[in-house]
Amino acid sequence: MNYFSSSFKLGILGGGQLGKMLLFDTRKFDIQTYVLDPSDEAPCKIACNHFVQGDLMDFETVYNFGKKVDVLTFEIELVNLDALEKLENEGKKVYPSPKTLKLIQNKGVQKEFYTKNNIPTAPFEKFENLDNLKSKIQNLKLPFVWKCTEFGYDGNGVKIIRQTADLENLPNVECIAETMVPFKNELAVIVCRNPSGEIKTYPVVEMEFHPEANQVEYVICPARIDEKVAEKARAIALNVSQQFNHVGLLAVEMFQTEDDEILVNEVAPRPHNSGHYSIEASYTSQFENHLRAILDLPLGNTDSKVAGIMVNLVGAEGFSGDVVYENIETILGWNGVTPHIYGKKQTRPFRKMGHVTIVNENMAEARRIAEEVKNTIRVIS
Amino acid sequence: MNYFSSSFKLGILGGGQLGKMLLFDTRKFDIQTYVLDPSDEAPCKIACNHFVQGDLMDFETVYNFGKKVDVLTFEIELVNLDALEKLENEGKKVYPSPKTLKLIQNKGVQKEFYTKNNIPTAPFEKFENLDNLKSKIQNLKLPFVWKCTEFGYDGNGVKIIRQTADLENLPNVECIAETMVPFKNELAVIVCRNPSGEIKTYPVVEMEFHPEANQVEYVICPARIDEKVAEKARAIALNVSQQFNHVGLLAVEMFQTEDDEILVNEVAPRPHNSGHYSIEASYTSQFENHLRAILDLPLGNTDSKVAGIMVNLVGAEGFSGDVVYENIETILGWNGVTPHIYGKKQTRPFRKMGHVTIVNENMAEARRIAEEVKNTIRVIS
């Protein structure tokens, strides 16, 4: 198959920032792209070859879009699964496969998959709905983590239940109650696999939390953890990937417990926030490797050239409207600092507007600059 | 000035591969772009915000395009200078300035500029036209280098004159005759400067020639030369830049003579083939630094993370038509290999179709892989 400067067509479901960053590599390789997104202002709208505006959850829209392309991928999991299955059954190459997506889209099914395949994960119980959970509350040990099984995104659909009253106002939908396991680090490993079975893992990254706000502040590569723990995390991520038998990227989020056990939290079958550092720090970025994987090309080197740290740029509280990146000129003056602006014209509190990567030969120096970046740039209006 | 996700408009004259690579950074920063190019199939056509098809040498076209934007730059020197001058006189920001371009566009003027400013360059004599040169041939020592002063590009307009007969069939235009200085290396240094006067140089790169074909095969960063010679080359490039007082990038091509003198050959006031390695190897690519410079943002770190080598991908002899990149899948399997496909659908002999960058911690290993790349990939039809 000739992908380069040819009539080959790659379809991408979703036109957000992940798609936008993927398009840097389709442009670099001159691979023709079609993008489907509901928004007329999608960050992918320019830089793809053909933009189609439409509903990602609508069967007909996704099916008809998929018919037009040679290989279909997605940058968001919330897409019409039935359409993907029908396309795959008709012989269309859909990567990752809807079979993988089906195991992941529902968090209950995903957790059961781990248990069935002996993948370490926090103990949990599944409930048809909230009423059902409430009726069995006496069997559950407080505190626990409530998660709705579907349509959660970026922390939505997750709540720590410390007392029964915390259950009030939650939606009456299928959910799980997960044991709260004390952990000392939240880690992630991105695995990449192509249809021929070539498989590679990126180094373990570490999410550093704000000591009070309990919010991820930095994604740090490599994680500042014991080499043995890192090896274990990569081995578990590799095992998860092999069990799913996925194609493309699989971001495996994990907890490192107080006694250095690794528990799988959840996975995402696509480029992931925890891999954005790779654009500047790695020999091959996660986006290029996703593209290589779904086209069954050889995978690129996942090693890092230098230490990399990522800081998310989210809309500051109290600001809505035309976005201004306050002090961006200042941070541009610092060594190894690269802002990525996703192209959303309007900011609102906590909206993901971009990220900043800090790379340096020296991790401590990268960490120092990252903190200055975090304290300097502000997304306001 | 707020450039990011704002209504600010950057105009780019020329929509070829240099513009295309610049657009990776305007997209990364979400800076709005307008591109003017004569070809409906220009590599920049997608990924810019607004594409205008038109003649870059036509006064009205360039002037009207320039009126629409806030800052105007170019990725090719062959643009209508009068229009740029009028725009600058009317207060438009044009970077590099047409004053700089005027000193560079004509090779005779450029050479005289070096002489006047005590910048070392090979001795030369200027002639109104070829007839004029022929009439004074008895004063010239053979061999010498004939160069037409205007509209030469990529080696066109340059010829080594070993005997008088070699002058036959050359155009009867303004030209120079330059003394042939034996050199052991062809070097280049890219200088970057913003309107506030911040100035940085990239490391010295070396062009390695094919021993027989006398054709550049590899651009190597850093050049494998003595540290003192490298320092001298960077200092001379810095001086050239300061004399031109340019804004943006200035690629300074130089010869290292047999006795380690540095002679300036010529300059290009834009992103340059000798800096393509920087996308993968440098902390800040030449394209990002060009963008930072013309917007008067702080310049990024020009140091390298790893050794970088670039191999040009030109159309193989004997092939014209729909392009095929033979064995590209093979080279993608090698460590640190990144092809850049410019997006031209048709190949023809010697047409610049793309380039491949090889990066590695170890220069010798990078050089070994680069040679394998060179011997493996072929641009055919």
PDB file of C-alpha atoms in Angstrom, chain A residues 49-318:
ATOM      1  CA  ASN A  49      -7.607  17.514   3.552  1.00  0.00           C
ATOM      2  CA  HIS A  50     -11.382  17.154   3.943  1.00  0.00           C
ATOM      3  CA  PHE A  51     -13.462  18.261   6.894  1.00  0.00           C
ATOM      4  CA  VAL A  52     -16.948  16.856   7.452  1.00  0.00           C
ATOM      5  CA  GLN A  53     -19.200  18.417  10.066  1.00  0.00           C
ATOM      6  CA  GLY A  54     -21.386  15.845  11.779  1.00  0.00           C
ATOM      7  CA  ASP A  55     -22.452  13.993  14.907  1.00  0.00           C
ATOM      8  CA  LEU A  56     -19.940  11.373  16.090  1.00  0.00           C
ATOM      9  CA  MET A  57     -22.683   9.457  17.942  1.00  0.00           C
ATOM     10  CA  ASP A  58     -25.001   9.238  14.932  1.00  0.00           C
ATOM     11  CA  PHE A  59     -24.962   5.840  13.199  1.00  0.00           C
ATOM     12  CA  GLU A  60     -25.623   7.065   9.652  1.00  0.00           C
ATOM     13  CA  THR A  61     -23.126   9.932   9.887  1.00  0.00           C
ATOM     14  CA  VAL A  62     -20.283   7.751  11.152  1.00  0.00           C
ATOM     15  CA  TYR A  63     -21.115   4.873   8.806  1.00  0.00           C
ATOM     16  CA  ASN A  64     -21.250   7.084   5.696  1.00  0.00           C
ATOM     17  CA  PHE A  65     -18.068   8.863   6.694  1.00  0.00           C
ATOM     18  CA  GLY A  66     -16.308   5.532   7.238  1.00  0.00           C
ATOM     19  CA  LYS A  67     -17.369   4.240   3.810  1.00  0.00           C
ATOM     20  CA  LYS A  68     -15.422   7.055   2.160  1.00  0.00           C
ATOM     21  CA  VAL A  69     -12.025   6.233   3.658  1.00  0.00           C
ATOM     22  CA  ASP A  70      -9.511   3.354   3.502  1.00  0.00           C
ATOM     23  CA  VAL A  71      -8.511   3.226   7.172  1.00  0.00           C
ATOM     24  CA  LEU A  72     -10.571   4.659  10.006  1.00  0.00           C
ATOM     25  CA  THR A  73      -9.293   5.759  13.428  1.00  0.00           C
ATOM     26  CA  PHE A  74     -10.609   7.990  16.229  1.00  0.00           C
ATOM     27  CA  GLU A  75      -9.228  10.549  18.646  1.00  0.00           C
ATOM     28  CA  ILE A  76     -12.160  10.306  21.061  1.00  0.00           C
ATOM     29  CA  GLU A  77     -13.887   7.200  22.439  1.00  0.00           C
ATOM     30  CA  LEU A  78     -17.398   8.651  22.376  1.00  0.00           C
ATOM     31  CA  VAL A  79     -18.250   7.562  18.855  1.00  0.00           C
ATOM     32  CA  ASN A  80     -21.018   5.374  17.453  1.00  0.00           C
ATOM     33  CA  LEU A  81     -19.817   1.853  18.104  1.00  0.00           C
ATOM     34  CA  ASP A  82     -22.505   0.125  16.004  1.00  0.00           C
ATOM     35  CA  ALA A  83     -21.373   2.013  12.917  1.00  0.00           C
ATOM     36  CA  LEU A  84     -17.754   1.033  13.568  1.00  0.00           C
ATOM     37  CA  GLU A  85     -18.762  -2.615  14.001  1.00  0.00           C
ATOM     38  CA  LYS A  86     -20.747  -2.628  10.779  1.00  0.00           C
ATOM     39  CA  LEU A  87     -17.843  -1.028   8.912  1.00  0.00           C
ATOM     40  CA  GLU A  88     -15.402  -3.571  10.329  1.00  0.00           C
ATOM     41  CA  ASN A  89     -17.750  -6.443   9.472  1.00  0.00           C
ATOM     42  CA  GLU A  90     -17.875  -5.141   5.909  1.00  0.00           C
ATOM     43  CA  GLY A  91     -14.089  -5.343   5.741  1.00  0.00           C
ATOM     44  CA  LYS A  92     -13.124  -1.769   6.510  1.00  0.00           C
ATOM     45  CA  LYS A  93      -9.926  -1.370   8.514  1.00  0.00           C
ATOM     46  CA  VAL A  94     -10.951   0.267  11.800  1.00  0.00           C
ATOM     47  CA  TYR A  95      -8.088   0.829  14.267  1.00  0.00           C
ATOM     48  CA  PRO A  96      -8.356   0.479  17.189  1.00  0.00           C
ATOM     49  CA  SER A  97     -10.965  -2.219  16.557  1.00  0.00           C
ATOM     50  CA  PRO A  98     -14.520  -1.657  17.847  1.00  0.00           C
ATOM     51  CA  LYS A  99     -13.963  -4.925  19.744  1.00  0.00           C
ATOM     52  CA  THR A 100     -11.267  -3.158  21.779  1.00  0.00           C
ATOM     53  CA  LEU A 101     -13.358  -0.042  22.134  1.00  0.00           C
ATOM     54  CA  LYS A 102     -16.315  -2.107  23.379  1.00  0.00           C
ATOM     55  CA  LEU A 103     -14.202  -3.492  26.199  1.00  0.00           C
ATOM     56  CA  ILE A 104     -13.079   0.000  27.154  1.00  0.00           C
ATOM     57  CA  GLN A 105     -16.071   2.292  26.600  1.00  0.00           C
ATOM     58  CA  ASN A 106     -17.923   0.816  29.594  1.00  0.00           C
ATOM     59  CA  LYS A 107     -15.831   1.053  32.768  1.00  0.00           C
ATOM     60  CA  GLY A 108     -17.640  -1.911  34.320  1.00  0.00           C
ATOM     61  CA  VAL A 109     -16.815  -4.129  31.361  1.00  0.00           C
ATOM     62  CA  GLN A 110     -13.251  -2.790  31.396  1.00  0.00           C
ATOM     63  CA  LYS A 111     -12.792  -3.627  35.100  1.00  0.00           C
ATOM     64  CA  GLU A 112     -14.279  -7.112  34.589  1.00  0.00           C
ATOM     65  CA  PHE A 113     -11.847  -7.612  31.719  1.00  0.00           C
ATOM     66  CA  TYR A 114      -8.907  -6.914  34.050  1.00  0.00           C
ATOM     67  CA  THR A 115     -10.201  -9.319  36.676  1.00  0.00           C
ATOM     68  CA  LYS A 116     -10.817 -12.046  34.109  1.00  0.00           C
ATOM     69  CA  ASN A 117      -7.309 -11.644  32.667  1.00  0.00           C
ATOM     70  CA  ASN A 118      -5.499 -11.459  36.012  1.00  0.00           C
ATOM     71  CA  ILE A 119      -4.471  -7.853  35.482  1.00  0.00           C
ATOM     72  CA  PRO A 120      -4.001  -6.178  38.874  1.00  0.00           C
ATOM     73  CA  THR A 121      -6.677  -3.561  39.526  1.00  0.00           C
ATOM     74  CA  ALA A 122      -8.433  -2.129  42.579  1.00  0.00           C
ATOM     75  CA  PRO A 123     -11.308  -4.319  43.861  1.00  0.00           C
ATOM     76  CA  PHE A 124     -14.769  -3.149  42.736  1.00  0.00           C
ATOM     77  CA  GLU A 125     -18.423  -4.043  42.577  1.00  0.00           C
ATOM     78  CA  LYS A 126     -20.771  -3.259  39.692  1.00  0.00           C
ATOM     79  CA  PHE A 127     -24.354  -1.997  40.098  1.00  0.00           C
ATOM     80  CA  GLU A 128     -27.175  -1.690  37.570  1.00  0.00           C
ATOM     81  CA  ASN A 129     -27.964   1.760  38.854  1.00  0.00           C
ATOM     82  CA  LEU A 130     -27.538   4.073  41.823  1.00  0.00           C
ATOM     83  CA  ASP A 131     -30.697   2.802  43.591  1.00  0.00           C
ATOM     84  CA  ASN A 132     -29.245  -0.687  43.420  1.00  0.00           C
ATOM     85  CA  LEU A 133     -25.968   0.552  44.929  1.00  0.00           C
ATOM     86  CA  LYS A 134     -27.832   2.416  47.681  1.00  0.00           C
ATOM     87  CA  SER A 135     -29.779  -0.713  48.601  1.00  0.00           C
ATOM     88  CA  LYS A 136     -26.504  -2.536  49.189  1.00  0.00           C
ATOM     89  CA  ILE A 137     -24.615   0.312  50.827  1.00  0.00           C
ATOM     90  CA  GLN A 138     -24.281  -1.627  54.082  1.00  0.00           C
ATOM     91  CA  ASN A 139     -21.954  -4.093  52.265  1.00  0.00           C
ATOM     92  CA  LEU A 140     -19.620  -1.339  51.014  1.00  0.00           C
ATOM     93  CA  LYS A 141     -16.715   0.006  53.039  1.00  0.00           C
ATOM     94  CA  LEU A 142     -16.485   3.793  53.151  1.00  0.00           C
ATOM     95  CA  PRO A 143     -14.765   5.670  51.621  1.00  0.00           C
ATOM     96  CA  PHE A 144     -15.065   4.244  48.115  1.00  0.00           C
ATOM     97  CA  VAL A 145     -14.891   5.611  44.584  1.00  0.00           C
ATOM     98  CA  TRP A 146     -18.140   5.859  42.639  1.00  0.00           C
ATOM     99  CA  LYS A 147     -17.747   5.778  38.849  1.00  0.00           C
ATOM    100  CA  CYS A 148     -20.501   5.796  36.268  1.00  0.00           C
ATOM    101  CA  THR A 149     -19.652   3.140  33.690  1.00  0.00           C
ATOM    102  CA  GLU A 150     -20.349   5.152  30.558  1.00  0.00           C
ATOM    103  CA  PHE A 151     -19.852   8.604  29.090  1.00  0.00           C
ATOM    104  CA  GLY A 152     -17.536   9.844  31.819  1.00  0.00           C
ATOM    105  CA  TYR A 153     -14.746  12.060  30.548  1.00  0.00           C
ATOM    106  CA  ASP A 154     -11.815  13.976  32.039  1.00  0.00           C
ATOM    107  CA  GLY A 155     -12.795  13.333  35.644  1.00  0.00           C
ATOM    108  CA  ASN A 156     -16.539  13.684  35.102  1.00  0.00           C
ATOM    109  CA  GLY A 157     -18.466  10.663  36.311  1.00  0.00           C
ATOM    110  CA  VAL A 158     -16.074   9.963  39.193  1.00  0.00           C
ATOM    111  CA  LYS A 159     -16.712  10.841  42.861  1.00  0.00           C
ATOM    112  CA  ILE A 160     -15.172   9.878  46.169  1.00  0.00           C
ATOM    113  CA  ILE A 161     -17.938   8.732  48.523  1.00  0.00           C
ATOM    114  CA  ARG A 162     -16.925   9.400  52.120  1.00  0.00           C
ATOM    115  CA  GLN A 163     -20.439   9.200  53.587  1.00  0.00           C
ATOM    116  CA  THR A 164     -23.804   7.985  52.322  1.00  0.00           C
ATOM    117  CA  ALA A 165     -24.968  11.567  51.786  1.00  0.00           C
ATOM    118  CA  ASP A 166     -22.305  11.985  49.072  1.00  0.00           C
ATOM    119  CA  LEU A 167     -24.441   9.728  46.885  1.00  0.00           C
ATOM    120  CA  GLU A 168     -27.201  12.312  46.656  1.00  0.00           C
ATOM    121  CA  ASN A 169     -27.621  14.030  43.284  1.00  0.00           C
ATOM    122  CA  LEU A 170     -25.599  11.405  41.421  1.00  0.00           C
ATOM    123  CA  PRO A 171     -27.289  10.118  38.237  1.00  0.00           C
ATOM    124  CA  ASN A 172     -29.249   6.878  38.571  1.00  0.00           C
ATOM    125  CA  VAL A 173     -27.140   5.019  35.986  1.00  0.00           C
ATOM    126  CA  GLU A 174     -24.985   1.897  35.859  1.00  0.00           C
ATOM    127  CA  CYS A 175     -22.003   2.389  38.084  1.00  0.00           C
ATOM    128  CA  ILE A 176     -19.195   0.741  40.008  1.00  0.00           C
ATOM    129  CA  ALA A 177     -17.997   1.171  43.569  1.00  0.00           C
ATOM    130  CA  GLU A 178     -14.231   0.828  43.714  1.00  0.00           C
ATOM    131  CA  THR A 179     -12.104   0.307  46.817  1.00  0.00           C
ATOM    132  CA  MET A 180      -9.973   3.362  47.546  1.00  0.00           C
ATOM    133  CA  VAL A 181      -6.393   2.173  47.489  1.00  0.00           C
ATOM    134  CA  PRO A 182      -3.838   4.549  49.004  1.00  0.00           C
ATOM    135  CA  PHE A 183      -1.184   5.192  46.371  1.00  0.00           C
ATOM    136  CA  LYS A 184       2.048   7.163  46.303  1.00  0.00           C
ATOM    137  CA  ASN A 185       2.216   7.772  42.573  1.00  0.00           C
ATOM    138  CA  GLU A 186      -0.101   7.904  39.612  1.00  0.00           C
ATOM    139  CA  LEU A 187       1.796   6.533  36.601  1.00  0.00           C
ATOM    140  CA  ALA A 188       1.071   5.947  32.927  1.00  0.00           C
ATOM    141  CA  VAL A 189       2.637   3.918  30.144  1.00  0.00           C
ATOM    142  CA  ILE A 190       1.726   4.336  26.489  1.00  0.00           C
ATOM    143  CA  VAL A 191       1.883   1.144  24.453  1.00  0.00           C
ATOM    144  CA  CYS A 192       1.974   1.118  20.688  1.00  0.00           C
ATOM    145  CA  ARG A 193       1.129  -1.881  18.518  1.00  0.00           C
ATOM    146  CA  ASN A 194       0.644  -2.411  14.794  1.00  0.00           C
ATOM    147  CA  PRO A 195      -1.479  -5.095  13.061  1.00  0.00           C
ATOM    148  CA  SER A 196       1.665  -7.131  12.322  1.00  0.00           C
ATOM    149  CA  GLY A 197       2.134  -7.420  16.087  1.00  0.00           C
ATOM    150  CA  GLU A 198       5.162  -5.168  16.536  1.00  0.00           C
ATOM    151  CA  ILE A 199       4.806  -3.633  19.978  1.00  0.00           C
ATOM    152  CA  LYS A 200       6.687  -0.941  21.909  1.00  0.00           C
ATOM    153  CA  THR A 201       6.203   0.865  25.204  1.00  0.00           C
ATOM    154  CA  TYR A 202       7.068   4.447  26.024  1.00  0.00           C
ATOM    155  CA  PRO A 203       8.915   5.133  29.285  1.00  0.00           C
ATOM    156  CA  VAL A 204       6.831   5.349  32.464  1.00  0.00           C
ATOM    157  CA  VAL A 205       5.545   8.850  33.154  1.00  0.00           C
ATOM    158  CA  GLU A 206       4.534  10.233  36.507  1.00  0.00           C
ATOM    159  CA  MET A 207       1.684  12.569  37.294  1.00  0.00           C
ATOM    160  CA  GLU A 208       2.729  15.004  39.967  1.00  0.00           C
ATOM    161  CA  PHE A 209      -0.183  16.369  41.976  1.00  0.00           C
ATOM    162  CA  HIS A 210      -0.633  19.697  43.668  1.00  0.00           C
ATOM    163  CA  PRO A 211      -0.107  18.904  47.378  1.00  0.00           C
ATOM    164  CA  GLU A 212      -3.388  20.546  48.414  1.00  0.00           C
ATOM    165  CA  ALA A 213      -5.682  20.810  45.394  1.00  0.00           C
ATOM    166  CA  ASN A 214      -5.209  17.109  44.487  1.00  0.00           C
ATOM    167  CA  GLN A 215      -5.037  18.102  40.812  1.00  0.00           C
ATOM    168  CA  VAL A 216      -2.460  16.833  38.302  1.00  0.00           C
ATOM    169  CA  GLU A 217       0.022  19.628  37.746  1.00  0.00           C
ATOM    170  CA  TYR A 218       2.874  18.008  35.844  1.00  0.00           C
ATOM    171  CA  VAL A 219       3.335  14.947  33.650  1.00  0.00           C
ATOM    172  CA  ILE A 220       6.971  13.965  34.036  1.00  0.00           C
ATOM    173  CA  CYS A 221       8.997  11.666  31.787  1.00  0.00           C
ATOM    174  CA  PRO A 222      10.747   9.592  32.914  1.00  0.00           C
ATOM    175  CA  ALA A 223       8.929   9.022  36.200  1.00  0.00           C
ATOM    176  CA  ARG A 224      11.207   9.630  39.184  1.00  0.00           C
ATOM    177  CA  ILE A 225      10.663   6.131  40.556  1.00  0.00           C
ATOM    178  CA  ASP A 226      12.726   3.052  41.297  1.00  0.00           C
ATOM    179  CA  GLU A 227      13.938   1.301  38.132  1.00  0.00           C
ATOM    180  CA  LYS A 228      12.347  -1.983  39.263  1.00  0.00           C
ATOM    181  CA  VAL A 229       8.957  -0.362  39.730  1.00  0.00           C
ATOM    182  CA  ALA A 230       9.276   1.227  36.297  1.00  0.00           C
ATOM    183  CA  GLU A 231      10.068  -2.162  34.751  1.00  0.00           C
ATOM    184  CA  LYS A 232       7.068  -3.705  36.471  1.00  0.00           C
ATOM    185  CA  ALA A 233       4.783  -0.912  35.239  1.00  0.00           C
ATOM    186  CA  ARG A 234       5.989  -1.336  31.649  1.00  0.00           C
ATOM    187  CA  ALA A 235       5.555  -5.117  31.856  1.00  0.00           C
ATOM    188  CA  ILE A 236       1.990  -4.761  33.154  1.00  0.00           C
ATOM    189  CA  ALA A 237       1.137  -2.196  30.467  1.00  0.00           C
ATOM    190  CA  LEU A 238       2.528  -4.574  27.837  1.00  0.00           C
ATOM    191  CA  ASN A 239       0.385  -7.380  29.237  1.00  0.00           C
ATOM    192  CA  VAL A 240      -2.737  -5.174  29.202  1.00  0.00           C
ATOM    193  CA  SER A 241      -2.021  -4.279  25.587  1.00  0.00           C
ATOM    194  CA  GLN A 242      -1.562  -7.929  24.610  1.00  0.00           C
ATOM    195  CA  GLN A 243      -4.786  -8.967  26.344  1.00  0.00           C
ATOM    196  CA  PHE A 244      -6.722  -6.266  24.493  1.00  0.00           C
ATOM    197  CA  ASN A 245      -4.933  -7.213  21.299  1.00  0.00           C
ATOM    198  CA  HIS A 246      -5.339  -3.578  20.276  1.00  0.00           C
ATOM    199  CA  VAL A 247      -3.909  -1.702  17.291  1.00  0.00           C
ATOM    200  CA  GLY A 248      -2.656   1.866  17.661  1.00  0.00           C
ATOM    201  CA  LEU A 249      -1.876   3.501  20.972  1.00  0.00           C
ATOM    202  CA  LEU A 250      -3.082   2.320  24.346  1.00  0.00           C
ATOM    203  CA  ALA A 251      -2.449   4.658  27.268  1.00  0.00           C
ATOM    204  CA  VAL A 252      -2.437   2.617  30.475  1.00  0.00           C
ATOM    205  CA  GLU A 253      -3.025   4.629  33.654  1.00  0.00           C
ATOM    206  CA  MET A 254      -1.810   2.989  36.843  1.00  0.00           C
ATOM    207  CA  PHE A 255      -1.398   3.490  40.578  1.00  0.00           C
ATOM    208  CA  GLN A 256       1.813   2.730  42.433  1.00  0.00           C
ATOM    209  CA  THR A 257       0.601   1.675  45.871  1.00  0.00           C
ATOM    210  CA  GLU A 258       2.335   2.374  49.160  1.00  0.00           C
ATOM    211  CA  ASP A 259       3.953  -1.076  48.976  1.00  0.00           C
ATOM    212  CA  ASP A 260       5.056  -0.644  45.334  1.00  0.00           C
ATOM    213  CA  GLU A 261       2.333  -2.749  43.778  1.00  0.00           C
ATOM    214  CA  ILE A 262       1.028  -1.577  40.399  1.00  0.00           C
ATOM    215  CA  LEU A 263      -2.744  -1.434  39.891  1.00  0.00           C
ATOM    216  CA  VAL A 264      -4.251  -0.643  36.514  1.00  0.00           C
ATOM    217  CA  ASN A 265      -6.735   2.212  36.796  1.00  0.00           C
ATOM    218  CA  GLU A 266      -8.019   2.623  33.249  1.00  0.00           C
ATOM    219  CA  VAL A 267      -6.902   2.743  29.648  1.00  0.00           C
ATOM    220  CA  ALA A 268      -7.485   4.990  26.631  1.00  0.00           C
ATOM    221  CA  PRO A 269      -7.089   3.553  23.123  1.00  0.00           C
ATOM    222  CA  ARG A 270      -5.696   6.717  21.507  1.00  0.00           C
ATOM    223  CA  PRO A 271      -3.081   9.467  21.856  1.00  0.00           C
ATOM    224  CA  HIS A 272      -3.203  10.629  25.453  1.00  0.00           C
ATOM    225  CA  ASN A 273      -2.521  13.729  27.511  1.00  0.00           C
ATOM    226  CA  SER A 274       0.192  11.787  29.356  1.00  0.00           C
ATOM    227  CA  GLY A 275       2.112  11.421  26.084  1.00  0.00           C
ATOM    228  CA  HIS A 276       2.135  15.021  24.867  1.00  0.00           C
ATOM    229  CA  TYR A 277       5.678  15.496  26.198  1.00  0.00           C
ATOM    230  CA  SER A 278       6.769  13.043  23.452  1.00  0.00           C
ATOM    231  CA  ILE A 279       6.463  15.662  20.675  1.00  0.00           C
ATOM    232  CA  GLU A 280       9.554  17.443  21.984  1.00  0.00           C
ATOM    233  CA  ALA A 281      11.241  14.815  24.142  1.00  0.00           C
ATOM    234  CA  SER A 282      10.965  11.489  22.275  1.00  0.00           C
ATOM    235  CA  TYR A 283      12.627  10.183  19.140  1.00  0.00           C
ATOM    236  CA  THR A 284       9.136   9.443  17.831  1.00  0.00           C
ATOM    237  CA  SER A 285       6.082  11.250  19.195  1.00  0.00           C
ATOM    238  CA  GLN A 286       3.009   9.315  20.317  1.00  0.00           C
ATOM    239  CA  PHE A 287       1.104  10.832  17.387  1.00  0.00           C
ATOM    240  CA  GLU A 288       3.588   9.656  14.774  1.00  0.00           C
ATOM    241  CA  ASN A 289       3.628   6.213  16.352  1.00  0.00           C
ATOM    242  CA  HIS A 290      -0.182   6.052  16.364  1.00  0.00           C
ATOM    243  CA  LEU A 291      -0.116   6.846  12.666  1.00  0.00           C
ATOM    244  CA  ARG A 292       2.639   4.323  11.972  1.00  0.00           C
ATOM    245  CA  ALA A 293       0.738   1.683  13.969  1.00  0.00           C
ATOM    246  CA  ILE A 294      -2.655   2.017  12.263  1.00  0.00           C
ATOM    247  CA  LEU A 295      -0.985   1.987   8.838  1.00  0.00           C
ATOM    248  CA  ASP A 296       1.009  -1.127   9.803  1.00  0.00           C
ATOM    249  CA  LEU A 297       4.296   0.709   9.282  1.00  0.00           C
ATOM    250  CA  PRO A 298       7.311  -0.098  11.487  1.00  0.00           C
ATOM    251  CA  LEU A 299       7.073   1.636  14.863  1.00  0.00           C
ATOM    252  CA  GLY A 300       9.492   4.432  15.737  1.00  0.00           C
ATOM    253  CA  ASN A 301      11.895   4.579  18.668  1.00  0.00           C
ATOM    254  CA  THR A 302       9.957   5.382  21.883  1.00  0.00           C
ATOM    255  CA  ASP A 303      13.052   6.434  23.850  1.00  0.00           C
ATOM    256  CA  SER A 304      13.539  10.011  24.965  1.00  0.00           C
ATOM    257  CA  LYS A 305      16.231  12.375  23.729  1.00  0.00           C
ATOM    258  CA  VAL A 306      15.922  14.498  26.876  1.00  0.00           C
ATOM    259  CA  ALA A 307      13.791  14.790  30.017  1.00  0.00           C
ATOM    260  CA  GLY A 308      10.293  16.116  29.313  1.00  0.00           C
ATOM    261  CA  ILE A 309       7.627  17.676  31.504  1.00  0.00           C
ATOM    262  CA  MET A 310       4.149  18.744  30.446  1.00  0.00           C
ATOM    263  CA  VAL A 311       1.960  21.376  32.052  1.00  0.00           C
ATOM    264  CA  ASN A 312      -1.682  21.642  30.965  1.00  0.00           C
ATOM    265  CA  LEU A 313      -3.059  25.031  30.027  1.00  0.00           C
ATOM    266  CA  VAL A 314      -6.618  25.217  31.300  1.00  0.00           C
ATOM    267  CA  GLY A 315      -8.895  28.219  31.457  1.00  0.00           C
ATOM    268  CA  ALA A 316      -8.467  30.167  34.693  1.00  0.00           C
ATOM    269  CA  GLU A 317     -11.438  30.471  37.040  1.00  0.00           C
ATOM    270  CA  GLY A 318     -13.459  33.618  36.610  1.00  0.00           C
TER     271      GLY A 318
END
